[in-house]
Structures are given as structure tokens and as C-alpha cells.
Coordinates of C-alpha atoms and ligand atoms in Angstrom, one line a residue:
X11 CA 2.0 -16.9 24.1
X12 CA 2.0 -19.1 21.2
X13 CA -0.5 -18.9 18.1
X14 CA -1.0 -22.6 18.7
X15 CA -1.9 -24.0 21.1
X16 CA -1.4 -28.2 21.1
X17 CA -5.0 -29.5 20.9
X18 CA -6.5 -26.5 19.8
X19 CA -7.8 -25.6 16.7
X20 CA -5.0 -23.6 14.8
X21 CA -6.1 -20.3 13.8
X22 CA -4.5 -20.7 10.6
X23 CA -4.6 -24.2 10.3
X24 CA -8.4 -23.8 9.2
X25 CA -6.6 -22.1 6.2
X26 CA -5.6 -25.0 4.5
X27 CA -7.1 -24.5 1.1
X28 CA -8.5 -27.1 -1.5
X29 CA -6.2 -28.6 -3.8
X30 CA -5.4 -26.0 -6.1
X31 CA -4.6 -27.0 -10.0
X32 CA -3.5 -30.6 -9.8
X33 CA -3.9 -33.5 -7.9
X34 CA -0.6 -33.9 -7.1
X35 CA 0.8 -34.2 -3.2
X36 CA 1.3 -31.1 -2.0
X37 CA 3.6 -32.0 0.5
X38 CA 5.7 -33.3 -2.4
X39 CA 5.7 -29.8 -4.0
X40 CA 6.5 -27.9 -1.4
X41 CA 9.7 -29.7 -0.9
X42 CA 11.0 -29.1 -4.4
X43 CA 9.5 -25.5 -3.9
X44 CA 11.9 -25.3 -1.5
X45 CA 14.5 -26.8 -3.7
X46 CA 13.7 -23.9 -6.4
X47 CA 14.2 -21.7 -3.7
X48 CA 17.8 -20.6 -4.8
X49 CA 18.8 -17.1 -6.2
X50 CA 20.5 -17.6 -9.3
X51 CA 24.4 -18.1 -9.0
X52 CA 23.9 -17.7 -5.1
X53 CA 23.7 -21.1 -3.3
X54 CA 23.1 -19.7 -0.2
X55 CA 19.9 -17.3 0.2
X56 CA 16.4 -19.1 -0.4
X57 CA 13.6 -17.6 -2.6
X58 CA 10.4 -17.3 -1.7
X59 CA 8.4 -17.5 -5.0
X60 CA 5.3 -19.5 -3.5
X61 CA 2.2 -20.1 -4.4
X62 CA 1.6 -20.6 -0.9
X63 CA -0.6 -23.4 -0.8
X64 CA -0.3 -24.9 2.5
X65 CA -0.5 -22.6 5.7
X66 CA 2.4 -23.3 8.5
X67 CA 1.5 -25.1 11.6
X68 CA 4.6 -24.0 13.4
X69 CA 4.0 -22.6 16.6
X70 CA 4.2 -18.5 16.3
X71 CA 4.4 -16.3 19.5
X72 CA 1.6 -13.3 18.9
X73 CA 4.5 -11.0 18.7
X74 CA 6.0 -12.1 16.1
X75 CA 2.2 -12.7 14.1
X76 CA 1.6 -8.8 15.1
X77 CA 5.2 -7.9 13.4
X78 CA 5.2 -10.0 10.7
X79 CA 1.9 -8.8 9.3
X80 CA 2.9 -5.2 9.8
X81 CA 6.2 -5.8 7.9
X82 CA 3.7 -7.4 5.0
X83 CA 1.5 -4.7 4.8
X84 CA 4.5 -2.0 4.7
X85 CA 5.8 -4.3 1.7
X86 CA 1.8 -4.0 0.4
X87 CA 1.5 -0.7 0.6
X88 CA 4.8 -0.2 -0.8
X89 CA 4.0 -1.5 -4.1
X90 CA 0.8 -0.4 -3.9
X91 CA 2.0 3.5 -3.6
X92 CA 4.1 2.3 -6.4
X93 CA 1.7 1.2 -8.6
X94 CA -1.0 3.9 -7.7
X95 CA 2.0 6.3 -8.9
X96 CA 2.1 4.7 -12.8
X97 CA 5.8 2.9 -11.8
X98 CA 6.1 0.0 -14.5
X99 CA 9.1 -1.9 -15.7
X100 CA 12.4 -1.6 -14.3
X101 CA 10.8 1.6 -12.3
X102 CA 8.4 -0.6 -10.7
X103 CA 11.0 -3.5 -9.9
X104 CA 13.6 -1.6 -8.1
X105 CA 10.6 -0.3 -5.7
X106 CA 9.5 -4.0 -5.4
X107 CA 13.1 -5.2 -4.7
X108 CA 14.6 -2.4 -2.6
X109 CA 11.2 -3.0 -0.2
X110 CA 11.9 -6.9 -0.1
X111 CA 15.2 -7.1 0.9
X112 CA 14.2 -4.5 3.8
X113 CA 11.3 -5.9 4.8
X114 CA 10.9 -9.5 3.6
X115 CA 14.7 -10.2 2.9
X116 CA 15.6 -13.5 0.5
X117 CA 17.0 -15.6 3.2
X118 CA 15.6 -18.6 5.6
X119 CA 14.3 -16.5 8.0
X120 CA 13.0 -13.9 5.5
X121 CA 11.0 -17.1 3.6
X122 CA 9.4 -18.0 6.8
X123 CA 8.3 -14.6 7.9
X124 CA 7.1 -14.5 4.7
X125 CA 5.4 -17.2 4.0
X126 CA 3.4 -16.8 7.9
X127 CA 2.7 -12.9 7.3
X128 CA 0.9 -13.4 3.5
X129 CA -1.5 -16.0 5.5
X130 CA -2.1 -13.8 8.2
X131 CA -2.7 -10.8 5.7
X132 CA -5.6 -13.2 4.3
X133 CA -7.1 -13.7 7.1
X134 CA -6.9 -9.4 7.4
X135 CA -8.2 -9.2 4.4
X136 CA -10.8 -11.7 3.8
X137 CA -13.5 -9.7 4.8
X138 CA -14.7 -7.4 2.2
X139 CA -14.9 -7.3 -1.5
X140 CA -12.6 -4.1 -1.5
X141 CA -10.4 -5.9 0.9
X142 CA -9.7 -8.7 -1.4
X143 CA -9.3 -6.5 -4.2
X144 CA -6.3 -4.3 -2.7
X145 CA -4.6 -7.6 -1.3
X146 CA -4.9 -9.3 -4.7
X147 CA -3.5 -6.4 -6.8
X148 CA -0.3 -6.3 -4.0
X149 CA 0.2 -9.8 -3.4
X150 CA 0.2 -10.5 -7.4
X151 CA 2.7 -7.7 -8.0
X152 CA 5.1 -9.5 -5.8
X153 CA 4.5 -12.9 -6.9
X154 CA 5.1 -11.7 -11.0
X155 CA 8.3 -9.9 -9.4
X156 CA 9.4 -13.2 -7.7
X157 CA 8.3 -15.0 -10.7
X158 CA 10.5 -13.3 -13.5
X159 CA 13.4 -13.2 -11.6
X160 CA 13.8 -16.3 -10.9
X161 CA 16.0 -18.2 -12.8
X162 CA 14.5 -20.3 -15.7
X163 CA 15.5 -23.3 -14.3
X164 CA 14.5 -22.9 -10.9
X165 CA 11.3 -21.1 -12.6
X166 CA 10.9 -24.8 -14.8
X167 CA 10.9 -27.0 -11.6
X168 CA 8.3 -24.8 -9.9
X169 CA 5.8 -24.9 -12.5
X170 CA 6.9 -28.1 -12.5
X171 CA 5.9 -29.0 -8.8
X172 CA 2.9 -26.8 -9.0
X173 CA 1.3 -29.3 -11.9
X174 CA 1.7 -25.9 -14.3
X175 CA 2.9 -28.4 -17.2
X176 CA 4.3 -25.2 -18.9
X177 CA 7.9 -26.6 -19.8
X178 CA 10.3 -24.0 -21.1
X179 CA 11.6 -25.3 -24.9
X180 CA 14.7 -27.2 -25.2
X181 CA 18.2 -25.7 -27.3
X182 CA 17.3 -27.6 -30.3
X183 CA 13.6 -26.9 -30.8
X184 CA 14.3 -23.2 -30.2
X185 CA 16.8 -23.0 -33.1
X186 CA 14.2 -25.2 -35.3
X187 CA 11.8 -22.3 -35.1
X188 CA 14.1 -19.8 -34.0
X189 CA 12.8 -17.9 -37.9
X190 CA 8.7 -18.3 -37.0
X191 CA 9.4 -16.6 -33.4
X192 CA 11.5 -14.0 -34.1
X193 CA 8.6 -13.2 -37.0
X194 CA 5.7 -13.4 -35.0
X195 CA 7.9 -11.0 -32.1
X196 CA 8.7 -8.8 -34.6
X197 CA 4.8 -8.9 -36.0
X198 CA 3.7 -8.0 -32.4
X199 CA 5.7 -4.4 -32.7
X200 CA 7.9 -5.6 -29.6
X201 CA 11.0 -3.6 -29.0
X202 CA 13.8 -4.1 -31.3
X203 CA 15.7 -4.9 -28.3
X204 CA 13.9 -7.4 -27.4
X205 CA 13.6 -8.6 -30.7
X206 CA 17.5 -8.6 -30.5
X207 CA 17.6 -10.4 -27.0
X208 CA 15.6 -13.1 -28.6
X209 CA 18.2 -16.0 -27.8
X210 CA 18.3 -14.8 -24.2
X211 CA 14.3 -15.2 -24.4
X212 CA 12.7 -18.6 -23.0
X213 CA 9.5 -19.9 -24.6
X214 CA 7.0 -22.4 -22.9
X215 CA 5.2 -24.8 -25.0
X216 CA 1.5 -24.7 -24.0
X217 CA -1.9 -26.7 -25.2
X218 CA -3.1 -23.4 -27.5
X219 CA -6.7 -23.6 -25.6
X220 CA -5.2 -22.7 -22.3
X221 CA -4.0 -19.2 -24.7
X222 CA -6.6 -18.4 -26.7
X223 CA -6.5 -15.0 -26.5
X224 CA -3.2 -14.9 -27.5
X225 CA -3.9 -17.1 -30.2
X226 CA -6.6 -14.8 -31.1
X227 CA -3.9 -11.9 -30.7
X228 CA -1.7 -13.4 -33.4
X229 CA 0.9 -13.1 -30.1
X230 CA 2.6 -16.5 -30.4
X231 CA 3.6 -18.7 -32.7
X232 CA 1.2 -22.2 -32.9
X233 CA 2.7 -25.5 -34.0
X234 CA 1.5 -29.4 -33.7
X235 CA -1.3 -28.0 -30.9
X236 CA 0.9 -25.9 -29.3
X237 CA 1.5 -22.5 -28.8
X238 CA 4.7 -21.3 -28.4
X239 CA 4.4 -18.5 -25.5
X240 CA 7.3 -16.1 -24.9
X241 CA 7.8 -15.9 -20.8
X242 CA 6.9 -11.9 -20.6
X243 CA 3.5 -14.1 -21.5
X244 CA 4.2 -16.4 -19.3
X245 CA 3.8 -14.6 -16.4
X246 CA 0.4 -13.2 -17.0
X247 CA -0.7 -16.7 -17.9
X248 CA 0.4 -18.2 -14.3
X249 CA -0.4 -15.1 -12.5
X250 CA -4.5 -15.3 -13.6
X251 CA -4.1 -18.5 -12.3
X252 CA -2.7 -17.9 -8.7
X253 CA -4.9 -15.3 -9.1
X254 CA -8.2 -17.7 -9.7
X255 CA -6.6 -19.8 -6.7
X256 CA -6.5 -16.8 -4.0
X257 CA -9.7 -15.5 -4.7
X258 CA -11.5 -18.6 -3.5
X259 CA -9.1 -18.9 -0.8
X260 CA -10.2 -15.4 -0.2
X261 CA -13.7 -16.4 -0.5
X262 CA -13.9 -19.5 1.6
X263 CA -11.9 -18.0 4.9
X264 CA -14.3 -14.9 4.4
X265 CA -17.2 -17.3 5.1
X266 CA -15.0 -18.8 7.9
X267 CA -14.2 -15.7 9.6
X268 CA -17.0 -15.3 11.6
X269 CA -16.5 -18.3 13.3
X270 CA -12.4 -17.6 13.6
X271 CA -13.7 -14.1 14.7
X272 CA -15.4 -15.5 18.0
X273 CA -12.4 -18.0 18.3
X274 CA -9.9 -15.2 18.7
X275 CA -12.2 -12.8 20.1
X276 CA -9.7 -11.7 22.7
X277 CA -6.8 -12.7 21.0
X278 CA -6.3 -11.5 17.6
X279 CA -9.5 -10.5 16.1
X280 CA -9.5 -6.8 17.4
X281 CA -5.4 -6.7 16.1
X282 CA -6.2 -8.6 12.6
X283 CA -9.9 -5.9 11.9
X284 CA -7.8 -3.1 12.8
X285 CA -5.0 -4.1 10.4
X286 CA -6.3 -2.7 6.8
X287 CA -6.4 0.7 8.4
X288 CA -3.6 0.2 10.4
X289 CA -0.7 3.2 9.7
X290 CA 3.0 1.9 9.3
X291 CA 4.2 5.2 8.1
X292 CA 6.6 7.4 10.5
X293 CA 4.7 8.5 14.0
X294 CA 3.7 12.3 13.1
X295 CA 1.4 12.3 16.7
X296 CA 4.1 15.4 17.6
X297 CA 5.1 17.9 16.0
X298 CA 8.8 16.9 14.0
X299 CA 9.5 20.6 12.5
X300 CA 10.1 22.4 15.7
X301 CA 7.9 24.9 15.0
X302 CA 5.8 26.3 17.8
X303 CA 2.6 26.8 15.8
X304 CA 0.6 29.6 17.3
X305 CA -2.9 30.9 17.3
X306 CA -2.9 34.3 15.2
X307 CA -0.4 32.2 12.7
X308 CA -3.1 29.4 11.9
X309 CA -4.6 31.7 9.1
X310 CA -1.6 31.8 7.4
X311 CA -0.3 28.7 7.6
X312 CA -4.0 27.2 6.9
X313 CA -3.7 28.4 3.6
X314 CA -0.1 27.8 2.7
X315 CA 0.7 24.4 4.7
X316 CA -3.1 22.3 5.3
X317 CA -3.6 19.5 3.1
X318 CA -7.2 19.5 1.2
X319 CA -8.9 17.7 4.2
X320 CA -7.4 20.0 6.7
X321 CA -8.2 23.0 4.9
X322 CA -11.9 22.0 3.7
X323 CA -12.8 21.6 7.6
X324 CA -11.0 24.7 8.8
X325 CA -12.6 26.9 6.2
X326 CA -16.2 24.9 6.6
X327 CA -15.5 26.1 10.4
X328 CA -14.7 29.9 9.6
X329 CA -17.9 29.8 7.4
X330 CA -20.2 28.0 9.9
X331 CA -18.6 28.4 13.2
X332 CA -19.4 24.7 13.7
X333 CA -17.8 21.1 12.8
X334 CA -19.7 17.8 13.5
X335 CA -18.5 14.8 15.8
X336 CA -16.3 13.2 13.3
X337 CA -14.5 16.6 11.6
X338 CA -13.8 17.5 15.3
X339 CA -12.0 14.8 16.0
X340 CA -10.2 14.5 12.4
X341 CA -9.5 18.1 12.4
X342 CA -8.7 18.9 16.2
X343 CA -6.3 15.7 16.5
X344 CA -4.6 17.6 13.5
X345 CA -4.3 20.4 15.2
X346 CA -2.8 18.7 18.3
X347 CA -0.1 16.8 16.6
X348 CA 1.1 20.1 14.4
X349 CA 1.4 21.5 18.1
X350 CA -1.4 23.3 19.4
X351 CA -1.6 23.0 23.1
X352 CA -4.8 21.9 24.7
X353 CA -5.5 25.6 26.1
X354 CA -4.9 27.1 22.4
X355 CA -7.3 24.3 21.5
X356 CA -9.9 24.9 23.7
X357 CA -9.7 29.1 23.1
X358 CA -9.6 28.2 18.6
X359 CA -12.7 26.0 19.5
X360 CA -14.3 28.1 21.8
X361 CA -13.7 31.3 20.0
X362 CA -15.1 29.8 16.8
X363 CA -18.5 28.1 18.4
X364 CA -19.6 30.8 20.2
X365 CA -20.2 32.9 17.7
X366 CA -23.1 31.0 17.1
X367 CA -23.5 29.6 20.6
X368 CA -23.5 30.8 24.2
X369 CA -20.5 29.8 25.9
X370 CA -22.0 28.0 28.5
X371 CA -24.1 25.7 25.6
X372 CA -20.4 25.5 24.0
X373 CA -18.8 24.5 27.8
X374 CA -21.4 22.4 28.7
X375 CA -21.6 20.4 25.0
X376 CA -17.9 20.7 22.9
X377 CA -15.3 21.6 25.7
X378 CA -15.6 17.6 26.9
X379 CA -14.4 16.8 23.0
X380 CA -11.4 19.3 23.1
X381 CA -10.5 17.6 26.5
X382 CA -11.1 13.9 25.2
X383 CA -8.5 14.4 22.0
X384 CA -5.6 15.7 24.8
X385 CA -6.9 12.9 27.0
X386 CA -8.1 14.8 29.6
X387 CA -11.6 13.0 29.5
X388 CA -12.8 8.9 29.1
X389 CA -10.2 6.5 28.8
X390 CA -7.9 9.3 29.2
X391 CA -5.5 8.3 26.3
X392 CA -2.9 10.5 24.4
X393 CA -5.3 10.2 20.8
X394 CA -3.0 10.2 18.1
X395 CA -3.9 12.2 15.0
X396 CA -5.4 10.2 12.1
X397 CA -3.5 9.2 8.9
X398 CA -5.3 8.4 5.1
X399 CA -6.0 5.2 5.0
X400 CA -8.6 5.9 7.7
X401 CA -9.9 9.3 6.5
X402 CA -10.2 7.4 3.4
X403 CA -11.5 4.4 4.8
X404 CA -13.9 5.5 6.7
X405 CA -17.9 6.3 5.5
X406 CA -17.5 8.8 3.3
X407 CA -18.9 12.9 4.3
X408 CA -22.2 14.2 3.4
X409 CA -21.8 18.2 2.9
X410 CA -25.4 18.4 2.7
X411 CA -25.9 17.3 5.7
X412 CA -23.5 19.5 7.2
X413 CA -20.8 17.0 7.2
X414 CA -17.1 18.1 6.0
X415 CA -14.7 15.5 7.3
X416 CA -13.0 12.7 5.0
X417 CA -11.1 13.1 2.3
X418 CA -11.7 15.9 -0.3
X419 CA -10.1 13.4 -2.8
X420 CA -12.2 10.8 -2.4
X421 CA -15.4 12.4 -1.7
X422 CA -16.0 15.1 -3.7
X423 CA -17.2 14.5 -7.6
X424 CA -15.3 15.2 -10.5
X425 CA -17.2 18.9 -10.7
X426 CA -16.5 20.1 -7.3
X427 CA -12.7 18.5 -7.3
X428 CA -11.7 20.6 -10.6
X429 CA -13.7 23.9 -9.0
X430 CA -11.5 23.5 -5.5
X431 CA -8.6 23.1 -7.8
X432 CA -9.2 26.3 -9.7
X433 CA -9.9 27.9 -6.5
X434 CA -6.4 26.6 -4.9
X435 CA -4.9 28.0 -8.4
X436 CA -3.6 24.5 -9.1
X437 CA -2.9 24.6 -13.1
X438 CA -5.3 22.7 -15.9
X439 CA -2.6 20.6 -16.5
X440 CA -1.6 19.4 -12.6
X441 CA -5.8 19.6 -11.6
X442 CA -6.2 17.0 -15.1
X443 CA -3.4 14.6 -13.6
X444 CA -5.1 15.2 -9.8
X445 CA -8.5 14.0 -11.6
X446 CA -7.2 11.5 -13.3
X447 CA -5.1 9.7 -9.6
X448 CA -8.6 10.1 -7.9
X449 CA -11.0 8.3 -11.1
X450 CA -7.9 5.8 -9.9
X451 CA -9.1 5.8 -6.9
X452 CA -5.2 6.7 -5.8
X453 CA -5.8 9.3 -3.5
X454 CA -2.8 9.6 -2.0
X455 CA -1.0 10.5 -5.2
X456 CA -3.5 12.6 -5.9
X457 CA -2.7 14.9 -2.8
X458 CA 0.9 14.0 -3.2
X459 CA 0.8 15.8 -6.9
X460 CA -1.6 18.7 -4.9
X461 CA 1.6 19.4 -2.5
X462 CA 3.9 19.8 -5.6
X463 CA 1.7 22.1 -7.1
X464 CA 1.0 23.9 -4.1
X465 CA 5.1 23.9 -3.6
X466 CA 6.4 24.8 -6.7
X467 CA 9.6 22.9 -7.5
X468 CA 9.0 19.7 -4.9
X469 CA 8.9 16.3 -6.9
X470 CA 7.1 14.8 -3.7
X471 CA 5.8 12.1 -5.9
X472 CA 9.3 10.9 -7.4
X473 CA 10.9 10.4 -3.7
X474 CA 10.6 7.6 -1.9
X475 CA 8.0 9.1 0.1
X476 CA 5.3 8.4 -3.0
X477 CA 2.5 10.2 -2.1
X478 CA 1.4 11.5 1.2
X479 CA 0.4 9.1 3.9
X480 CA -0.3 11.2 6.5
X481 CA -2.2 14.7 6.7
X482 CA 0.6 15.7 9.3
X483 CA 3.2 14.4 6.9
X484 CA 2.0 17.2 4.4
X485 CA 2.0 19.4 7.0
X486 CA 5.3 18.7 7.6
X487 CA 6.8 18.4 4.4
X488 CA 5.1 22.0 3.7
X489 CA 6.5 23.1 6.7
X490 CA 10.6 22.1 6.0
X491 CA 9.5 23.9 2.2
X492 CA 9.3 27.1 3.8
X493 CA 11.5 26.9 6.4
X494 CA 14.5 29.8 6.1
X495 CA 17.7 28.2 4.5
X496 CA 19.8 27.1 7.3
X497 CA 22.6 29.9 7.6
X498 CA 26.2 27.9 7.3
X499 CA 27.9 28.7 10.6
X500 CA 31.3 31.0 10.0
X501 CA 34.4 29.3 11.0
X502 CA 35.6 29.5 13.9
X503 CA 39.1 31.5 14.5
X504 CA 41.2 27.7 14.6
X505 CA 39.7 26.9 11.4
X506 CA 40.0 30.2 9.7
X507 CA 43.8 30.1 10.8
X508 CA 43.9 26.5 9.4
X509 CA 42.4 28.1 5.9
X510 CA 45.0 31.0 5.9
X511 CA 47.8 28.3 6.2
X512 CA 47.5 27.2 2.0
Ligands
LIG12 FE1 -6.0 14.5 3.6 FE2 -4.7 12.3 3.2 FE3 -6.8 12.9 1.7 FE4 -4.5 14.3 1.5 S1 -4.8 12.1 1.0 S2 -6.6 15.1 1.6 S3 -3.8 14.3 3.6 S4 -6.8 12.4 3.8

């Protein structure tokens, strides 16, 4: 199967955007894009700093379109988990490289699964305000990252080819104002170290009304119309404009997508709406301890090992003796993946309902539900438990109305959050960092800075694993915490004479 199909309309030929910036031929810039596309010192390994204007036409087999845009959103929520976590500077970079060279890796076939998976990732994330919002943020994160490490050269003849007349000042003019720049660096309290670094420091010489807020700012030095703009500056300035550029890219295939949406109706649409709540963490559908979680131990290990949306639904449960459609299924394909078995299932369930219920109401009304999530029932599949983006995602709960699934995080207010926190004994100073993740809206941290607290001495958030992903990932994590230190096995009788011999 190939994306497209010879005289067919291309689903992402209808992408093409307007000419962005300049009048110039596109085709022309691409090409020296292309050119500029060379790591410094390496003449081998092609960048992929793009602004990408024009979509490919190549032909793409639906594999590859369904693994290339999972590999970009991995990369997305990478530096998103990053970013939600504070990471800035060099803290922020090594996340943002260490993810591209797995996922999106600076060679020729690393450019073009890059270049197809960001325009495939629009067309994923065209169709909501909140959408656009999170693919921005990402994709502009990676393009600044691209952007100051290329090498100036490379960096001149892009914004070269992209009609960005910002041209990097020669030797000579430099050292004619070297005075009046390191002044006006040293008037905007920079680092002395960067003060120091100033020879190593290109500046771009740009009309002052295309910087006027940093001519308002006193940031840069003005001379003959020109401001003088110092290329940590730089950045920001071409960033708002690919910025400006993808957002009414954004906007126009949003209005398209209705029409590409009935085009691809039994193609792609149903893989590209499902993508923004897509998981691409690890598979937690079994359990990965190896601990056989039993009935009479749920009590316990509710209380120490549940994350915050696990444990809000169990307790709503022991208070009410019944859950609504949606906590059912949130909570009971939890308790299937941390290793409940469907007849433990059925018996928690059962035992809990009927204290309000007869059991032939409960039979006759809940035990189809119990069956559905093992796949016993309807389309008989093996449901796999749900991870945060979609507790998240999904409509928020309404506790007055009885409802207690979704994510505590996210939908409880500022009052209620701090009062659960004090109830969890989380301390002022870990609850104040929790509130201040979720007025973020970075929930994920948020629940990721719950587990340390909760497991005094973890520094979840400072792995590589961010924040939490996955309610069975907390589960897990909580788990291997208070698992018994493995015993180091004595040596055996060969290796204790081997040990006797020195
Ligand atoms: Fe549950 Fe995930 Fe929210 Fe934590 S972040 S409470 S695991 S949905």
C-alpha cells in the first residue's frame, strides 16, 4: 500500500502551504537547505533544521506513515516531559539530543523520516486549538535546538535561503564595535561568561523595526538603522516567525480536514484521530513485577502503591459501593493489568455492588462489564489498561454527579488538590511544587513528584523516566520500591575454593 496513489489526490500533497516570508522559489531553497544540511566538521550526516515548507510527494507505504509518526510523537512527548519538568539550557539540550539521535537520527534517512513524520503530525494535530498548542510548543523546541547548533555558516545560508535577510556580521565590523557590544552585554546583566565568550558570539544585523522590543529592552546595540542582535536573540526572533508560519499552516489544514477526513475514511483517518492519545510508552497491559496481587492484599497495597486516580476510585468505591461506566472501565482495566484474574475481578466487583444491590440486579447489569474488560463479551478483545494521556484527555469527572474517574490532577481545584495532599501526608513543601506542575497544566510531573513523596528517597522525576506515563507504570515503579532487597546468592563450593586460593 502506498500513501499515494498516481492520479489520486495526495493526502499530504493538499498540505502544500502558501508562500511563507518571501517570494523567493521554494524549490530553490530547499536545495541549498539541503546544502546547509551538514553537521559541523562532519561531511557526512545531513541536518535536518527545516522550516519545512514544502510537504514530500514521495510515495510512502502506510507502514512506514504509521511508524514514522509514532517515532515523532515519542520525540514530542520527549521534550515535552522535558519541558513540563522545568529542564532549560544544557539540561534541556542533552534530553533533546539524546531523543534525536534515537529516534530521528542526523543522517539521510533520519531527514527524510523526519521531514514525512512532522507533516503527518500536522495533519494529527490540526484539529483542535489545544492540539495545535502542544504540537507548536514541541515542534518549536526542536527547531531552536536544531537552530543553535547549527553551525553559523550553515545557520547564514539557511536564513539565507529562507528570505530571513538576518546576515551574521563580518570580522571587521565586529572588531569596529567590538567596545558598544560588549557594553550593552554587559548592561543586560548577562553572565560574565558569556560576556567573556563574546568573540565566540555571532551578531546579525537586523532593520531595528523588525526588534523593537529589544530596542525597547536596551538589549542590543543600534547603529545606521540597524540593530545589532546577539544570536541567543536570534533564535527567538526566527522561531516567532516559524512560529507565525505553522500556525496558519495549522489553521488552514484544520479547515481542510474534514474533507481529508472522508478521503481517508478507511485509510488513515481512524489511525491519525487516535494519534494525540496514542501511548508510546512501555506495554504495562501485564503485570511486569511478578507479583501475584491477591484479593485480601488490595487494601494494602491500595494505599501504599495506587496512583491518585487509582486510589480516588477505589476509595469512592469502598464509600459508595458503586463506580459509573467510565471509572469501571479506568479502574477495572487497572486492576486487570496489575494482575487480578477475571474471577478475583468478578468476586472484588460483585462483593462491593451488592452491598447496595441484589446480586441478581448486579449479575444481570455489571457482571457483562467485568466480562467485557477480560474480553469475554462484544468484540471479545484482550482491553488493555488505559495510560494518562487519555485519562487526561478525556472529558473531565463530575463528583457531583457521582462521577470519580479522570485524573485527580487535572480535575480537581486547587482547594480539593492541597486537602487530598494533606490527607496523603504529602509535605507543604512537595504539595506547593504538585500545585504548582498542575496550574502548569503538567500533570504527569505532578504525579511523578506525588510518587517521590509517597516513596521517600526515589528522584522519579530526575530519571529518564520524567514523570509517570502510565497509572500501571506507578504501580510498578511502587511495586520494585518495596520489593525485599534481592539476597546475593552464596558462592558456590568451586568459587569459594577459587577465593581460598589468594
Ligand atoms: Fe493517574 Fe496518570 Fe493522573 Fe497520575 S498522571 S493520577 S497515573 S492519570
Amino acid at each position: 500500500v502506498v500513501l499515494h496513489q498516481p492520479g489520486q489526490r495526495s493526502l499530504l500533497g493538499l498540505l502544500a502551504p502558501r508562500l511563507p516570508f518571501s517570494h523567493r522559489n521554494y524549490a530553490a531553497s530547499m536545495q541549498v537547505s539541503r546544502r546547509v544540511a551538514l553537521e559541523r566538521g562532519d561531511g557526512t550526516r545531513a541536518s535536518a533544521l527545516s522550516m519545512y515548507a514544502n510537504p514530500p510527494t514521495e510515495h510512502l507505504s502506510v507502514g512506514e506513515f504509521e511508524d514514522f509518526a509514532l517515532d515523532r510523537l515519542r520525540l514530542l512527548s520527549m521534550i515535552d516531559m522535558a519541558r513540563a519538568k522545568g529542564l532549560k539550557g544544557d539540561a534541556l539540550e542533552s534530553v533533546i539530543r539524546k531523543a534525536r539521535n534515537e529516534l530521528m537520527p542526523n543522517t539521510p534517512v533520519g531527514a527524510r523520516k523526519d521531514v514525512y513524520s512532522h507533516f503527518i503530525l500536522r495533519l494529527a494535530y490540526c484539529r483542535s486549538e489545544e492540539l495545535r498548542r502542544w504540537f507548536l510548543q514541541n515542534e518549536l523546541e526542536l527547531f531552536k535546538w536544531r537552530f543553535v547548533n547549527n553551525a553559523p555558516d550553515d545557520r547564514n545560508s539557511w536564513l539565507l535561503a529562507h528570505g530571513l535577510k538576518y546576515q551574521a556580521i563580518s570580522r571587521e565590523e565586529f572588531e569596529s564595535i567590538r567596545e558598544e557590544l560588549a557594553q550593552v552585554m554587559a548592561a543586560r546583566r548577562e553572565d560574565p561568561a558569556a560576556i567573556a565568550a563574546i568573540d565566540r558570539t555571532e551578531h546579525y544585523k537586523v532593520p531595528f523595526e523588525e526588534v523593537i522590543d529589544l530596542v525597547r529592552q536596551r538589549r542590543v546595540f543600534l547603529r545606521g538603522g540597524f540593530a545589532y542582535v546577539p544570536e541567543s536573540d536570534l533564535v527567538s526572533i526566527v522561531s516567532n516567525q516559524v512560529r507565525m508560519l505553522w500556525s496558519k499552516q495549522l489553521a488552514t489544514i484544520s479547515r481542510s480536514w474534514p474533507a481529508l477526513r472522508a478521503d481517508e475514511a478507511e485509510r488513515l483517518a481512524g489511525f491519525l484521530e487516535g494519534l494525540a492519545s496514542q501511548y508510546v510508552g512501555e506495554d504495562y497491559s501485564k503485570p511486569r513485577s511478578g507479583t501475584k496481587v491477591s484479593l485480601s492484599e488490595l487494601p494494602t497495597i491500595a494505599r501504599r502503591s495506587f496512583p491518585l486516580c487509582m486510589h480516588n476510585m477505589y476509595s469512592k468505591l469502598q464509600d459508595t459501593h458503586h463506580l459509573k461506566h467510565t471509572a469501571r472501565m479506568q479502574f477495572g482495566l487497572f486492576l486487570k493489568a496489575i494482575g487480578l484474574t477475571y474471577e478475583e475481578s468478578l468476586a472484588f466487583w460483585r462483593a462491593q455492588f451488592t452491598k447496595n444491590m441484589p446480586q441478581d440486579k448486579f449479575d444481570k447489569e455489571y457482571r457483562y462489564g467485568v466480562r467485557y474488560n477480560y474480553g469475554l463479551e462484544g468484540k471479545r478483545q484482550d482491553w488493555s489498561p488505559y495510560q494518562c494521556s487519555k485519562i487526561i484527555g478525556s472529558p473531565g469527572s463530575n463528583a457531583a454527579a457521582g462521577e470519580h474517574h479522570g485524573c485527580p490532577f487535572r480535575n480537581f481545584d486547587e482547594g480539593q488538590l492541597r486537602a487530598q495532599m494533606q490527607q496523603m501526608q504529602i509535605s507543604n513543601a512537595d504539595a506547593s511544587f504538585i500545585v504548582e506542575k498542575v496550574r502548569g497544566h503538567h500533570y504527569q510531573v505532578a504525579c511523578g513528584k506525588y510518587f517521590e513523596a509517597k516513596h521517600a528517597g526515589t528522584t522519579l522525576i530526575e530519571t529518564e523516566l520524567g514523570g509517570i506515563t502510565h497509572p500501571n507504570q506507578y504501580f510498578e515503579e511502587s511495586v520494585k520500591f518495596y520489593a525485599p532487597p534481592e539476597v546475593e546468592a552464596a558462592p558456590t563450593s568451586e568459587q569459594s575454593d577459587q577465593f581460598g586460593k589468594d
